[in-house]
Short mmCIF file of C-alpha atoms in Angstrom, two decimals:
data_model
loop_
_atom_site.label_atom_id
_atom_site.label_comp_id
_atom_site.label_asym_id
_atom_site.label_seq_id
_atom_site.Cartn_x
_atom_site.Cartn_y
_atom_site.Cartn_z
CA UNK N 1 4.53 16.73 -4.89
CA UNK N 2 3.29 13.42 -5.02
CA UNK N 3 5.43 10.25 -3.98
CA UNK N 4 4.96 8.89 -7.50
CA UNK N 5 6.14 12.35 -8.83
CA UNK N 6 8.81 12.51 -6.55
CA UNK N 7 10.55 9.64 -7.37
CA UNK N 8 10.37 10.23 -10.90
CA UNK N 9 11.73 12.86 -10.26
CA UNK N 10 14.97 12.00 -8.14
CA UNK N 11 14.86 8.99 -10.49
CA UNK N 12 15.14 11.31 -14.03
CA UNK N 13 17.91 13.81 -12.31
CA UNK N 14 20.01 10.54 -11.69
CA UNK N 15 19.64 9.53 -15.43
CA UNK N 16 20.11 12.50 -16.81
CA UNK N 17 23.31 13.17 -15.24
CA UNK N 18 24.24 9.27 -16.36
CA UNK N 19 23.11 10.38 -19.96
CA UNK N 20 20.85 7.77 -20.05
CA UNK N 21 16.83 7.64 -20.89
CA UNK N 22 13.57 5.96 -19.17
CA UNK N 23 12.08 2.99 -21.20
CA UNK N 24 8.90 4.47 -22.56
CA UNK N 25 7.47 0.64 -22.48
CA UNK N 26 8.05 -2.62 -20.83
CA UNK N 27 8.24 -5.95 -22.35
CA UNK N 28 8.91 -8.48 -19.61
CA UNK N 29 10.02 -9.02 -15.91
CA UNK N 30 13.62 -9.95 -14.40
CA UNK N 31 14.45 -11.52 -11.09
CA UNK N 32 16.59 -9.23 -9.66
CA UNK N 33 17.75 -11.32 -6.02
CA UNK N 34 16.14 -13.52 -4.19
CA UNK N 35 16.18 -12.67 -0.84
CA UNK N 36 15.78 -15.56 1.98
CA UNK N 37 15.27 -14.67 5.97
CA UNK N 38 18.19 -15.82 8.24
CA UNK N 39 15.20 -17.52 10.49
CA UNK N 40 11.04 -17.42 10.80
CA UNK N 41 9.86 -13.87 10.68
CA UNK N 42 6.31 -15.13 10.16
CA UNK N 43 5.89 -13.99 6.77
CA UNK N 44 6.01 -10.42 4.87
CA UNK N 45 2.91 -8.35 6.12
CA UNK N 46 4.09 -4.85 4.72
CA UNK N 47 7.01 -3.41 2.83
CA UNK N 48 8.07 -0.12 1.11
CA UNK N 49 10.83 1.56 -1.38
CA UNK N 50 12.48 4.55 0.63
CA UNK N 51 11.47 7.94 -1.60
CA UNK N 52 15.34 7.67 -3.26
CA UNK N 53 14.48 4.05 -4.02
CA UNK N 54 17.76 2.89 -1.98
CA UNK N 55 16.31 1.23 0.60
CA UNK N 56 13.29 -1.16 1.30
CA UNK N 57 11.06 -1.17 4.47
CA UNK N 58 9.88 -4.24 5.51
CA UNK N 59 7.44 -5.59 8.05
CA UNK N 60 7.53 -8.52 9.54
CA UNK N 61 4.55 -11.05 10.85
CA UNK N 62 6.15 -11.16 14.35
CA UNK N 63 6.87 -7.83 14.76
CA UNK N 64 10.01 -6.71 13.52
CA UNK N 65 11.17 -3.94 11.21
CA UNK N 66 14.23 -4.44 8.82
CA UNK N 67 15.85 -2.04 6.31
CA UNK N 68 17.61 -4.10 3.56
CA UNK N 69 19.61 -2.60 0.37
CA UNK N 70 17.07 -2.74 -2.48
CA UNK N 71 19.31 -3.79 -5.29
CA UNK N 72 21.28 -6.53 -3.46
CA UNK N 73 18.32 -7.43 -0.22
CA UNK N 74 21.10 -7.09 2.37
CA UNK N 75 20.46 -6.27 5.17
CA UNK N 76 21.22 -2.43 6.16
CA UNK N 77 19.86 -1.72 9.64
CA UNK N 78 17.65 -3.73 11.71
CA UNK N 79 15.27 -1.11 13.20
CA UNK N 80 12.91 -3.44 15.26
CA UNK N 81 13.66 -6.73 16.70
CA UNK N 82 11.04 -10.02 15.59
CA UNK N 83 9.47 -11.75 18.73
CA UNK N 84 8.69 -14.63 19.58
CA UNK N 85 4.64 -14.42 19.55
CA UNK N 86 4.59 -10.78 17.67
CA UNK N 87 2.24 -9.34 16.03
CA UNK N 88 2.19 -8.32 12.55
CA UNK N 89 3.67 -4.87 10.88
CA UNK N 90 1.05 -4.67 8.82
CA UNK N 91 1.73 -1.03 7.17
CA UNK N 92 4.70 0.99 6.38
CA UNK N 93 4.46 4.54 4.97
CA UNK N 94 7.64 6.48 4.35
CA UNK N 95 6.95 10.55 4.70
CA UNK N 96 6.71 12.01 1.62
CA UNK N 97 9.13 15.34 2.92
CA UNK N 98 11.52 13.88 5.44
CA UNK N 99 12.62 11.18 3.07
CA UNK N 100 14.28 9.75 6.31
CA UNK N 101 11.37 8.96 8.48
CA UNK N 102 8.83 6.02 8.06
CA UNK N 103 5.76 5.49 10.20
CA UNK N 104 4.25 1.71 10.46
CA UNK N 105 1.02 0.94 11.98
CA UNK N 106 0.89 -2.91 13.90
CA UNK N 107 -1.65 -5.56 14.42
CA UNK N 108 -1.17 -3.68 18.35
CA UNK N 109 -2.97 -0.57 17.04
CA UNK N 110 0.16 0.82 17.46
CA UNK N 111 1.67 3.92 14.93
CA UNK N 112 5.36 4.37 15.62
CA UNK N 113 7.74 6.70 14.14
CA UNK N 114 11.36 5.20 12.88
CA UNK N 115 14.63 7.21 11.84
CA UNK N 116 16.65 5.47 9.25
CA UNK N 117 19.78 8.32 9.42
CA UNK N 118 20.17 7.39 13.03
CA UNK N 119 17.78 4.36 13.31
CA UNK N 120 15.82 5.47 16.27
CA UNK N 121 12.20 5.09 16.96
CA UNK N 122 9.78 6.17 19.27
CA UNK N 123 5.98 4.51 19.73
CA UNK N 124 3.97 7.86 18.68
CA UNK N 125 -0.12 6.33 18.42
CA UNK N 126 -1.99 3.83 20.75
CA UNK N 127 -5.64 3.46 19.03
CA UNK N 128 -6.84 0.93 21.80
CA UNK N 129 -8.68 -1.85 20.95
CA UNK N 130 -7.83 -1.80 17.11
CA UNK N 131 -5.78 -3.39 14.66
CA UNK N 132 -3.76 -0.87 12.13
CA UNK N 133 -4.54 -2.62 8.59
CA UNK N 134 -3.42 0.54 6.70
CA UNK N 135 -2.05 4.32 6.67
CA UNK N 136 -1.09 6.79 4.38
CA UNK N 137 0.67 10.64 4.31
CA UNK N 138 -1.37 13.10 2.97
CA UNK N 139 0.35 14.89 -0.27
CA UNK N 140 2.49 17.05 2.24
CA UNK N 141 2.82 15.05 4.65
CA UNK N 142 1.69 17.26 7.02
CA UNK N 143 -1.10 14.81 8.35
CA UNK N 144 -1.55 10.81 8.20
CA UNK N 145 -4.79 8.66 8.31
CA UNK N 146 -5.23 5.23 9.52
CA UNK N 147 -7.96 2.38 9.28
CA UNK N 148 -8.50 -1.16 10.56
CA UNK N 149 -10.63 -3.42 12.92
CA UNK N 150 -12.97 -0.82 14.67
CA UNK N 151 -14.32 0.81 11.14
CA UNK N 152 -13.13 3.72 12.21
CA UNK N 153 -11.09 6.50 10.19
CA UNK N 154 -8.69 8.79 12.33
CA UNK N 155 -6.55 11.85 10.65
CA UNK N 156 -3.65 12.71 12.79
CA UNK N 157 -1.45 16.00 13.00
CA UNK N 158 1.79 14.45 11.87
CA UNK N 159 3.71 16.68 13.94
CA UNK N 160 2.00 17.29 17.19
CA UNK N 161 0.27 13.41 16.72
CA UNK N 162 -3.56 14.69 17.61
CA UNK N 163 -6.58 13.71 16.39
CA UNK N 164 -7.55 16.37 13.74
CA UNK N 165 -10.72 14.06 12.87
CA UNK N 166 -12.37 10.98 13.27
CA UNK N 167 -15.25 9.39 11.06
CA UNK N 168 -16.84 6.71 13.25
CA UNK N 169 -17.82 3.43 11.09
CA UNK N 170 -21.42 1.98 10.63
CA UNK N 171 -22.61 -0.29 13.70
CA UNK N 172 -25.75 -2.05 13.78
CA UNK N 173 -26.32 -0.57 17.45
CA UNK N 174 -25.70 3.12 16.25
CA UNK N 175 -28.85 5.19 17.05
CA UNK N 176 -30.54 6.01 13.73
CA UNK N 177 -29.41 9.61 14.28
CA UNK N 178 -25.98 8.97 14.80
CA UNK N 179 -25.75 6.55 11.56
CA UNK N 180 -22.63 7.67 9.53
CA UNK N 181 -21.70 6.67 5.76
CA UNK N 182 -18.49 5.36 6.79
CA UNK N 183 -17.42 1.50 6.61
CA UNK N 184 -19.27 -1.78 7.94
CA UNK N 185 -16.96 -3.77 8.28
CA UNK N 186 -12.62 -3.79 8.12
CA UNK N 187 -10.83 -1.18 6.25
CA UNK N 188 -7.88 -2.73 4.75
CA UNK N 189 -6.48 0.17 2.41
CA UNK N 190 -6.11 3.85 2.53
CA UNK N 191 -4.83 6.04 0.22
CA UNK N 192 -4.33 9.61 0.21
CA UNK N 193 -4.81 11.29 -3.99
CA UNK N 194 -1.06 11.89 -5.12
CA UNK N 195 -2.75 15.66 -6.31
CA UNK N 196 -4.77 16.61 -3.33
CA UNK N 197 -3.82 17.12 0.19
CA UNK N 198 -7.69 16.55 1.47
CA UNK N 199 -8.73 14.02 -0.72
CA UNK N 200 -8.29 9.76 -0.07
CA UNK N 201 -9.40 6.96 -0.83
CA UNK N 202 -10.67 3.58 1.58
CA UNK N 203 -11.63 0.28 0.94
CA UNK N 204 -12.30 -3.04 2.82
CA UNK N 205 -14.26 -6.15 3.11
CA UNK N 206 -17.61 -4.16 2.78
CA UNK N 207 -17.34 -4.19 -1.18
CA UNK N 208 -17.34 -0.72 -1.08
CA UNK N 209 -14.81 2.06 -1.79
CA UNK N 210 -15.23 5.37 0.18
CA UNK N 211 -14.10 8.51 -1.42
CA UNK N 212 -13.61 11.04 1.86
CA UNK N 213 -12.57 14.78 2.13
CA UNK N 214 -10.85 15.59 5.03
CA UNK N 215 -12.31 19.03 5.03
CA UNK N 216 -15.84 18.15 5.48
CA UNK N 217 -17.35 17.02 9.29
CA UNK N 218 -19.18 14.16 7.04
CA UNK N 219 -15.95 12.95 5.60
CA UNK N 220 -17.58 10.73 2.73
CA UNK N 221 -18.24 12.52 -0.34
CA UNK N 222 -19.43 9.18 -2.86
CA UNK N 223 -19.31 5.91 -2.26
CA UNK N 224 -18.18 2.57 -5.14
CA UNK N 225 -19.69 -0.38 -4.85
CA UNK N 226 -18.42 -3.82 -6.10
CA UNK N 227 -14.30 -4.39 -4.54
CA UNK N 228 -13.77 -6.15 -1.77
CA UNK N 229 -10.51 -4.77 -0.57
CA UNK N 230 -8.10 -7.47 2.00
CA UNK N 231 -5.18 -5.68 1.92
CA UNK N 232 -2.87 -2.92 0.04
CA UNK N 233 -4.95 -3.29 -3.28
CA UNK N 234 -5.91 0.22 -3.61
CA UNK N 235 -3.94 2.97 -5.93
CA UNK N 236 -4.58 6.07 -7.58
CA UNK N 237 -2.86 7.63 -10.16
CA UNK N 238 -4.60 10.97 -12.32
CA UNK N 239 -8.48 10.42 -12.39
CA UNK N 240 -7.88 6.14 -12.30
CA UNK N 241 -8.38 4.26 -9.30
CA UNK N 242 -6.80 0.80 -9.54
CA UNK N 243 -7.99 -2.15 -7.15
CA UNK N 244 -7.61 -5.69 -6.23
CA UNK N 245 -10.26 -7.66 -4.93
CA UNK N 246 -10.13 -10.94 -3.08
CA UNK N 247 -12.44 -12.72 -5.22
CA UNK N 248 -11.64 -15.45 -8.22
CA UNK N 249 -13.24 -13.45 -10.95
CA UNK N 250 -13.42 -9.39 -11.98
CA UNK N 251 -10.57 -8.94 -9.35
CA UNK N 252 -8.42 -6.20 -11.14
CA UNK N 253 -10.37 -3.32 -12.05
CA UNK N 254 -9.77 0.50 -12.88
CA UNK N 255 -12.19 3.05 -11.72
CA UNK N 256 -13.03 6.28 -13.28
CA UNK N 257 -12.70 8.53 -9.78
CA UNK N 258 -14.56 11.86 -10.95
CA UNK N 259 -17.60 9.34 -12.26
CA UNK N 260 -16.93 6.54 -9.64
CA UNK N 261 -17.85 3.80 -12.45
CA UNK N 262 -15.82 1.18 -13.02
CA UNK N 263 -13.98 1.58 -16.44
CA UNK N 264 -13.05 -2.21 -17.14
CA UNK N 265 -11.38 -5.33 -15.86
CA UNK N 266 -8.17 -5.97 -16.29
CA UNK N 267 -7.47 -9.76 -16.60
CA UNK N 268 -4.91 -11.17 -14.12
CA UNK N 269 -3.90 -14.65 -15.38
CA UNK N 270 -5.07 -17.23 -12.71
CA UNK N 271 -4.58 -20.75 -14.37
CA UNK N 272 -8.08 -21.82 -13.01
CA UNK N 273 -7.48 -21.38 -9.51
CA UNK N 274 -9.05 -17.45 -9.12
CA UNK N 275 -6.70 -14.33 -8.46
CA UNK N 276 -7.65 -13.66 -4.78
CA UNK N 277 -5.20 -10.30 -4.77
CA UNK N 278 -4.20 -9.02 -1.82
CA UNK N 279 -1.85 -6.17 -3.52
CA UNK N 280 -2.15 -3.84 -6.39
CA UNK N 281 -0.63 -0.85 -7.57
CA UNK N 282 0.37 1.41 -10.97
CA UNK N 283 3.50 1.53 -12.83
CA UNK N 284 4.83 3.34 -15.47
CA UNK N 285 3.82 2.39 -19.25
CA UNK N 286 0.23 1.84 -18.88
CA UNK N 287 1.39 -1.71 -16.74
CA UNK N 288 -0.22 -2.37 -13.47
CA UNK N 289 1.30 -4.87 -10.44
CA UNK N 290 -0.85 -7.33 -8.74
CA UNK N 291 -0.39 -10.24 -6.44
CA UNK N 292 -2.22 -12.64 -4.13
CA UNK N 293 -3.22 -15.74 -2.52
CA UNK N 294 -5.01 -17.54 -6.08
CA UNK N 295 -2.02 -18.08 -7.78
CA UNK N 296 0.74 -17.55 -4.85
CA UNK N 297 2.51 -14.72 -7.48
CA UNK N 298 2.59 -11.19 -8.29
CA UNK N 299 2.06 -10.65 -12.36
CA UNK N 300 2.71 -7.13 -14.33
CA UNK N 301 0.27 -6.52 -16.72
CA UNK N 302 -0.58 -3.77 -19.24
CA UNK N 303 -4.10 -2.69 -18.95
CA UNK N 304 -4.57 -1.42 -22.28
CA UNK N 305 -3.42 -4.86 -24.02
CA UNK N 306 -4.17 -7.20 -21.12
CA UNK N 307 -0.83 -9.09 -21.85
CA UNK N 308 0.51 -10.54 -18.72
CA UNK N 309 4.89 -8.83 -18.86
CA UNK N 310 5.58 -11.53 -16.82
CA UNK N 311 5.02 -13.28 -13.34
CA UNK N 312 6.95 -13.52 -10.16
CA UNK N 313 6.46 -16.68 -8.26
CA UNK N 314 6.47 -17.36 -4.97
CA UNK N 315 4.79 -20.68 -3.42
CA UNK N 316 2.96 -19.37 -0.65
CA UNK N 317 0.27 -16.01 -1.00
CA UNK N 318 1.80 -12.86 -1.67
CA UNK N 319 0.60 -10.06 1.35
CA UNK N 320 3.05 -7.40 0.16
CA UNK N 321 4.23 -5.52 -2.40
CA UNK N 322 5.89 -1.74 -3.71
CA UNK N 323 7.51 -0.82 -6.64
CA UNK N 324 9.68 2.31 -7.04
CA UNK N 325 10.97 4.30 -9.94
CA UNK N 326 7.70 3.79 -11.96
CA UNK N 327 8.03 -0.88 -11.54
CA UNK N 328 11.98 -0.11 -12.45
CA UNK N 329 12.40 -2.15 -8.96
CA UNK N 330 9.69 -4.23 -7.63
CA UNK N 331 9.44 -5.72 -3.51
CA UNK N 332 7.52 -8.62 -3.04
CA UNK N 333 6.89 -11.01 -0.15
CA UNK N 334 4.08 -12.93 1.64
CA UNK N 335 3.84 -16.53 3.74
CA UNK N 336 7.58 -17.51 2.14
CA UNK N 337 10.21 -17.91 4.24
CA UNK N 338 12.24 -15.27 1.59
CA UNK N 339 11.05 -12.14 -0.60
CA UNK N 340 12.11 -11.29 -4.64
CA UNK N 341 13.22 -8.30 -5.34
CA UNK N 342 12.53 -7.69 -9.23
CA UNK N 343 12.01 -5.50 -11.65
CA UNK N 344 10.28 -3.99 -15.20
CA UNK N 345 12.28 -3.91 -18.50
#
């Protein structure tokens, strides 16, 4: 079952037994808490909703890892202490079968494993000489993938932590007979397809999405031109790919995936000064979530109207962002000194 799935799931057993009923549309945004940092954390490089939707991940720009209560942003368990000098969290992926365990890749090219029962954690990957930009469970979790600096793509064993595969990136020195299809240049966002345990999905500043089957020696089954992918822009949700680009212009856009075409923009309000997204993802109610660095906000917006729901503002660029129970609760955080926790109504 698929993390969206899943939490619809947990999500409609809780309102059913509350006699209550999902919204079958949205109409507008509402601050939920403002959240401010007790000191510099260097910014919000990664965050995500725990599986029940009780607790939020969130990755710090100097290293640290905090768990805060998702309704109220207090703090619940601080799992890794910030430095002075860190590097940045820069992914966080919670395991979509033991709803407990979280694994975030680092700036370090570091993959480490974290409890939030017990709060433990153990270091678990060193890819030397990289930088982690993004990771993602397959749909049973029983392998991960991760991408970044070096171009390459690695699938891992989640429990025994091997190398199952790795597709080696393009290089200008490659021998002609060793040239590969995968990227040119960083891969900033990986995701697995919420139906298929082989299938996922990469993108980075190449302008090129990479649609890969984990089965195949080759990897790369068709290749999208046009996005140019900075950070956790890329979703997928039925046969629709969703992604944000870091350009001004034709930066929200949903793909057709079994025709690779794009199907149309979506227009992301930008008041003149360009969207420049750095995050993007679906929600329920044909509305999609999408932030960046143009407009220092994240904005919910229904693709099939184009009407903006409403905006959440923050006055430096959003880098992260996760929603849970279908936009019901919505993370967001970048450069600020504090994160909003919001949601869809």
């Amino acid at each position: 079952m698929s993390r969206r799935r899943l939490e619809a799931a947990i999500l409609a057993g809780k309102e059913i037994g509350e006699g209550k009923e999902w919204p079958s549309h949205f109409e507008k945004v509402e601050l939920i808490k403002e959240v401010p940092f007790k000191y510099d954390r260097d910014g919000v490089y990664s965050l995500q909703f725990s599986l029940e939707g009780d607790l939020l991940a969130v990755g710090y720009g100097n290293g640290g890892i905090e768990l805060l209560d998702a309704t109220t942003g207090e703090s619940a368990q601080n799992l890794q202490r910030s430095k002075y000098g860190g590097l940045p969290v820069t992914c966080i992926r919670f395991h979509p079968k033991e709803h407990s365990m979280f694994f975030a890749g680092t700036a370090l090219g570091v993959v480490s494993a974290y409890n939030t029962a017990d709060g433990s954690h153990k270091e678990i990957i060193v890819e030397n000489d990289n930088e982690i930009n993004c990771l993602d469970f397959s749909l049973n979790g029983s392998s991960f993938a991760t991408g970044g600096k070096d171009l390459d793509v690695r699938i891992y064993d989640t429990d025994t932590q091997q190398i199952v595969r790795q597709y080696c990136g393009y290089h200008e020195n490659t021998p002609h007979s060793d040239v590969t299809q995968g990227h040119a240049m960083r891969i900033f966002a990986l995701r697995f397809h919420p139906e298929n345990n082989h299938i996922f999905i990469t993108g980075g500043w190449d302008n090129h999405l990479k649609i890969w089957d984990a089965r195949s020696s080759d990897g790369v089954k068709r290749t999208i031109h046009g996005p140019h992918i900075c950070g956790d822009s890329l979703d997928i949700k039925g046969f629709k790919i969703l992604t944000g680009s870091w350009a001004a212009k034709h930066s929200l856009q949903v793909w057709d995936y079994s025709e690779g075409k794009l199907e149309h923009d979506v227009e992301f309000p930008d008041e003149g000064r360009g969207a420049f997204l750095y995050c993007a993802q679906f929600c329920d109610n044909n509305v999609v979530l999408a932030g960046g660095s143009g407009t220092n906000s994240a904005k919910a917006i229904n693709v099939d109207t184009n009407e903006c729901l409403g905006t959440i503002k923050m006055t430096r660029p959003v880098q992260a962002m996760d929603t849970t129970q279908g936009g019901r609760i919505i993370a967001v955080g970048g450069a600020d000194h504090f994160l909003q926790i919001s949601k869809l109504a």
